[in-house]
PDB file of C-alpha atoms in Angstrom:
ATOM      1  CA  MET A  99      -8.484  12.126 -15.709  1.00  0.00           C
ATOM      2  CA  ASP A 100     -10.401  12.375 -12.508  1.00  0.00           C
ATOM      3  CA  ILE A 101     -12.819   9.349 -12.074  1.00  0.00           C
ATOM      4  CA  LYS A 102     -15.711  11.853 -11.541  1.00  0.00           C
ATOM      5  CA  THR A 103     -15.098  13.322 -15.048  1.00  0.00           C
ATOM      6  CA  VAL A 104     -14.997  10.022 -17.004  1.00  0.00           C
ATOM      7  CA  PRO A 105     -17.373  10.300 -20.036  1.00  0.00           C
ATOM      8  CA  PRO A 106     -20.110   7.639 -20.463  1.00  0.00           C
ATOM      9  CA  LEU A 107     -18.525   4.401 -21.456  1.00  0.00           C
ATOM     10  CA  SER A 108     -20.641   4.401 -24.716  1.00  0.00           C
ATOM     11  CA  GLU A 109     -18.481   7.286 -25.837  1.00  0.00           C
ATOM     12  CA  PHE A 110     -15.259   5.209 -26.037  1.00  0.00           C
ATOM     13  CA  SER A 111     -14.778   4.019 -29.577  1.00  0.00           C
ATOM     14  CA  HIS A 112     -12.596   1.051 -28.794  1.00  0.00           C
ATOM     15  CA  SER A 113     -12.190  -1.717 -26.307  1.00  0.00           C
ATOM     16  CA  ILE A 114      -9.775  -4.630 -25.855  1.00  0.00           C
ATOM     17  CA  ASP A 115      -9.875  -7.462 -23.292  1.00  0.00           C
ATOM     18  CA  VAL A 116      -6.708  -7.700 -21.201  1.00  0.00           C
ATOM     19  CA  GLN A 117      -5.563 -10.794 -19.305  1.00  0.00           C
ATOM     20  CA  ILE A 118      -4.033 -10.381 -15.843  1.00  0.00           C
ATOM     21  CA  ARG A 119      -0.899 -12.453 -15.449  1.00  0.00           C
ATOM     22  CA  PHE A 120       0.101 -13.918 -12.009  1.00  0.00           C
ATOM     23  CA  ASN A 121       3.270 -11.787 -12.015  1.00  0.00           C
ATOM     24  CA  ASP A 122       1.203  -8.577 -12.597  1.00  0.00           C
ATOM     25  CA  VAL A 123      -0.072  -8.915  -8.979  1.00  0.00           C
ATOM     26  CA  ASP A 124       1.933  -7.379  -6.081  1.00  0.00           C
ATOM     27  CA  ILE A 125       2.430  -8.438  -2.489  1.00  0.00           C
ATOM     28  CA  LEU A 126      -0.847  -6.774  -1.437  1.00  0.00           C
ATOM     29  CA  GLY A 127      -2.740  -9.103  -3.792  1.00  0.00           C
ATOM     30  CA  HIS A 128      -3.777  -6.609  -6.345  1.00  0.00           C
ATOM     31  CA  LEU A 129      -2.522  -5.416  -9.757  1.00  0.00           C
ATOM     32  CA  ASN A 130       0.793  -3.526  -9.398  1.00  0.00           C
ATOM     33  CA  ASN A 131       0.295   0.176 -10.160  1.00  0.00           C
ATOM     34  CA  THR A 132       2.908   0.104 -12.934  1.00  0.00           C
ATOM     35  CA  VAL A 133       1.021  -2.643 -14.821  1.00  0.00           C
ATOM     36  CA  TYR A 134      -1.834  -0.233 -15.447  1.00  0.00           C
ATOM     37  CA  PHE A 135       0.383   1.732 -17.807  1.00  0.00           C
ATOM     38  CA  SER A 136       1.230  -1.418 -19.682  1.00  0.00           C
ATOM     39  CA  PHE A 137      -2.509  -2.142 -20.094  1.00  0.00           C
ATOM     40  CA  PHE A 138      -3.040   1.361 -21.293  1.00  0.00           C
ATOM     41  CA  ASP A 139      -0.287   0.917 -23.855  1.00  0.00           C
ATOM     42  CA  THR A 140      -1.836  -2.236 -25.174  1.00  0.00           C
ATOM     43  CA  GLY A 141      -5.150  -0.438 -25.491  1.00  0.00           C
ATOM     44  CA  LYS A 142      -3.458   2.440 -27.358  1.00  0.00           C
ATOM     45  CA  ALA A 143      -1.689   0.073 -29.792  1.00  0.00           C
ATOM     46  CA  TYR A 144      -4.964  -1.711 -30.726  1.00  0.00           C
ATOM     47  CA  PHE A 145      -6.836   1.659 -30.822  1.00  0.00           C
ATOM     48  CA  PHE A 146      -4.304   2.964 -33.331  1.00  0.00           C
ATOM     49  CA  GLU A 147      -4.561  -0.085 -35.568  1.00  0.00           C
ATOM     50  CA  LYS A 148      -8.279   0.237 -35.728  1.00  0.00           C
ATOM     51  CA  ALA A 149      -8.427   4.097 -36.016  1.00  0.00           C
ATOM     52  CA  LEU A 150      -5.622   4.153 -38.714  1.00  0.00           C
ATOM     53  CA  ASN A 151      -6.914   1.062 -40.442  1.00  0.00           C
ATOM     54  CA  ARG A 152      -3.483  -0.607 -40.542  1.00  0.00           C
ATOM     55  CA  LYS A 153      -0.985  -2.672 -38.527  1.00  0.00           C
ATOM     56  CA  MET A 154       1.381  -0.774 -36.241  1.00  0.00           C
ATOM     57  CA  GLU A 155       4.676   0.090 -37.991  1.00  0.00           C
ATOM     58  CA  TRP A 156       6.950  -0.660 -34.948  1.00  0.00           C
ATOM     59  CA  ARG A 157      10.023   0.758 -36.562  1.00  0.00           C
ATOM     60  CA  LYS A 158       8.380   4.055 -37.589  1.00  0.00           C
ATOM     61  CA  VAL A 159       7.912   6.507 -34.799  1.00  0.00           C
ATOM     62  CA  GLU A 160       5.258   9.033 -35.548  1.00  0.00           C
ATOM     63  CA  CYS A 161       4.060  10.048 -32.016  1.00  0.00           C
ATOM     64  CA  VAL A 162       5.231   9.855 -28.400  1.00  0.00           C
ATOM     65  CA  ILE A 163       3.677  10.224 -25.047  1.00  0.00           C
ATOM     66  CA  ALA A 164       4.257  13.773 -23.687  1.00  0.00           C
ATOM     67  CA  ASN A 165       2.195  13.320 -20.541  1.00  0.00           C
ATOM     68  CA  ILE A 166      -0.016  10.719 -18.922  1.00  0.00           C
ATOM     69  CA  ASP A 167      -2.204  11.263 -15.935  1.00  0.00           C
ATOM     70  CA  CYS A 168      -3.684   8.231 -14.230  1.00  0.00           C
ATOM     71  CA  ALA A 169      -6.272   8.095 -11.498  1.00  0.00           C
ATOM     72  CA  TYR A 170      -6.695   4.820  -9.644  1.00  0.00           C
ATOM     73  CA  HIS A 171     -10.260   4.241  -8.381  1.00  0.00           C
ATOM     74  CA  SER A 172     -10.559   0.611  -7.322  1.00  0.00           C
ATOM     75  CA  PRO A 173      -8.006  -2.236  -6.997  1.00  0.00           C
ATOM     76  CA  ILE A 174      -7.902  -4.953  -9.614  1.00  0.00           C
ATOM     77  CA  TYR A 175      -7.477  -8.462  -8.445  1.00  0.00           C
ATOM     78  CA  PHE A 176      -6.014 -11.560 -10.207  1.00  0.00           C
ATOM     79  CA  GLY A 177      -8.862 -13.337 -11.926  1.00  0.00           C
ATOM     80  CA  GLU A 178     -11.009 -10.278 -12.654  1.00  0.00           C
ATOM     81  CA  GLN A 179     -12.037  -9.960 -16.271  1.00  0.00           C
ATOM     82  CA  ILE A 180     -10.992  -6.476 -17.399  1.00  0.00           C
ATOM     83  CA  GLU A 181     -10.897  -4.438 -20.609  1.00  0.00           C
ATOM     84  CA  VAL A 182      -9.324  -1.258 -21.648  1.00  0.00           C
ATOM     85  CA  LEU A 183     -11.558   1.280 -23.340  1.00  0.00           C
ATOM     86  CA  THR A 184      -9.932   3.997 -25.454  1.00  0.00           C
ATOM     87  CA  ARG A 185     -11.127   7.205 -27.224  1.00  0.00           C
ATOM     88  CA  CYS A 186      -9.551  10.226 -28.709  1.00  0.00           C
ATOM     89  CA  SER A 187     -10.987  13.355 -27.088  1.00  0.00           C
ATOM     90  CA  HIS A 188      -9.101  16.178 -28.841  1.00  0.00           C
ATOM     91  CA  VAL A 189      -6.939  16.510 -31.947  1.00  0.00           C
ATOM     92  CA  GLY A 190      -4.731  19.643 -32.057  1.00  0.00           C
ATOM     93  CA  GLU A 191      -2.148  20.966 -34.518  1.00  0.00           C
ATOM     94  CA  LYS A 192       0.833  18.867 -33.186  1.00  0.00           C
ATOM     95  CA  SER A 193      -0.760  16.816 -30.468  1.00  0.00           C
ATOM     96  CA  PHE A 194      -3.824  14.808 -29.559  1.00  0.00           C
ATOM     97  CA  VAL A 195      -5.411  13.518 -26.278  1.00  0.00           C
ATOM     98  CA  LEU A 196      -6.482   9.969 -25.600  1.00  0.00           C
ATOM     99  CA  GLN A 197      -8.792   9.039 -22.773  1.00  0.00           C
ATOM    100  CA  GLN A 198      -8.716   5.551 -21.366  1.00  0.00           C
ATOM    101  CA  VAL A 199     -10.384   3.585 -18.730  1.00  0.00           C
ATOM    102  CA  ILE A 200      -9.844   0.120 -17.302  1.00  0.00           C
ATOM    103  CA  VAL A 201     -13.177  -1.446 -16.422  1.00  0.00           C
ATOM    104  CA  GLU A 202     -14.220  -4.719 -14.874  1.00  0.00           C
ATOM    105  CA  LYS A 203     -16.038  -6.437 -17.713  1.00  0.00           C
ATOM    106  CA  SER A 204     -19.310  -7.721 -16.134  1.00  0.00           C
ATOM    107  CA  THR A 205     -20.034  -4.849 -13.725  1.00  0.00           C
ATOM    108  CA  ARG A 206     -18.642  -2.021 -15.894  1.00  0.00           C
ATOM    109  CA  GLU A 207     -16.913  -0.619 -12.849  1.00  0.00           C
ATOM    110  CA  VAL A 208     -14.267   1.906 -13.697  1.00  0.00           C
ATOM    111  CA  LYS A 209     -11.010   0.730 -11.964  1.00  0.00           C
ATOM    112  CA  ALA A 210      -8.706   3.416 -13.343  1.00  0.00           C
ATOM    113  CA  ALA A 211      -8.794   6.315 -15.818  1.00  0.00           C
ATOM    114  CA  ALA A 212      -5.966   7.968 -17.739  1.00  0.00           C
ATOM    115  CA  ASN A 213      -5.578  11.044 -20.031  1.00  0.00           C
ATOM    116  CA  THR A 214      -2.653  10.844 -22.402  1.00  0.00           C
ATOM    117  CA  VAL A 215      -1.224  13.683 -24.366  1.00  0.00           C
ATOM    118  CA  MET A 216       0.565  12.443 -27.500  1.00  0.00           C
ATOM    119  CA  VAL A 217       2.714  14.547 -29.691  1.00  0.00           C
ATOM    120  CA  SER A 218       3.576  13.925 -33.345  1.00  0.00           C
ATOM    121  CA  ILE A 219       7.295  14.071 -33.877  1.00  0.00           C
ATOM    122  CA  ASN A 220      10.008  13.860 -36.567  1.00  0.00           C
ATOM    123  CA  PRO A 221      12.094  10.916 -35.402  1.00  0.00           C
ATOM    124  CA  ASP A 222      15.269  12.305 -36.791  1.00  0.00           C
ATOM    125  CA  THR A 223      15.164  15.794 -35.299  1.00  0.00           C
ATOM    126  CA  LYS A 224      12.994  14.809 -32.205  1.00  0.00           C
ATOM    127  CA  GLU A 225      10.926  18.060 -32.949  1.00  0.00           C
ATOM    128  CA  ALA A 226       7.204  18.279 -32.713  1.00  0.00           C
ATOM    129  CA  VAL A 227       5.440  18.308 -36.176  1.00  0.00           C
ATOM    130  CA  VAL A 228       1.952  18.657 -37.475  1.00  0.00           C
ATOM    131  CA  VAL A 229      -0.231  15.598 -36.819  1.00  0.00           C
ATOM    132  CA  PRO A 230       0.128  13.413 -39.960  1.00  0.00           C
ATOM    133  CA  HIS A 231      -2.983  13.446 -42.195  1.00  0.00           C
ATOM    134  CA  HIS A 232      -3.587   9.740 -41.754  1.00  0.00           C
ATOM    135  CA  TYR A 233      -3.427  10.114 -37.958  1.00  0.00           C
ATOM    136  CA  ARG A 234      -5.825  13.206 -37.976  1.00  0.00           C
ATOM    137  CA  LYS A 235      -8.272  11.483 -40.329  1.00  0.00           C
ATOM    138  CA  GLY A 236      -8.397   8.276 -38.310  1.00  0.00           C
ATOM    139  CA  LEU A 237      -8.594  10.001 -34.988  1.00  0.00           C
ATOM    140  CA  GLU A 238     -11.259  12.449 -36.081  1.00  0.00           C
ATOM    141  CA  GLU A 239     -13.374   9.571 -37.647  1.00  0.00           C
ATOM    142  CA  SER A 240     -12.935   7.567 -34.268  1.00  0.00           C
ATOM    143  CA  MET A 241     -14.386  10.559 -32.501  1.00  0.00           C
ATOM    144  CA  GLN A 242     -17.534  10.227 -34.547  1.00  0.00           C
ATOM    145  CA  THR A 243     -18.190   6.581 -33.620  1.00  0.00           C
ATOM    146  CA  HIS A 244     -19.469   4.871 -30.556  1.00  0.00           C
ATOM    147  CA  ALA A 245     -18.032   1.864 -28.706  1.00  0.00           C
ATOM    148  CA  THR A 246     -17.326  -0.978 -30.954  1.00  0.00           C
ATOM    149  CA  LYS A 247     -15.051  -3.929 -30.651  1.00  0.00           C
TER     150      LYS A 247
END
């Protein structure tokens, strides 16, 4: 997701504070690029719990990441207060798209943005399947709400 095309932050239906650990910072003094994806994953996990109205079933695989596109806008430094905002922007037959941003909490500056295409799968056959009803219902309902925590 290009930083210039990020929707208004009020359109993101979920947010979660994320703490930067000392070992997340690289030799240049800012958040290592690989850690952004860990933060996005944390945001996804809590987004799904809220959207699906249930705890994650870690042993039950229902969807996987097919593609993730991340745009870095501004460095994140140790000690900054950040949060991950997540929203579903599209639900298709067998896949859906999540949009996420990492923002500095007080200034609301967008530090990074990502689009993630997720595909529903049958864990036994590894084949794409129709998005399960409980996912579709939860994702579509989340698309109707505004930012809440």
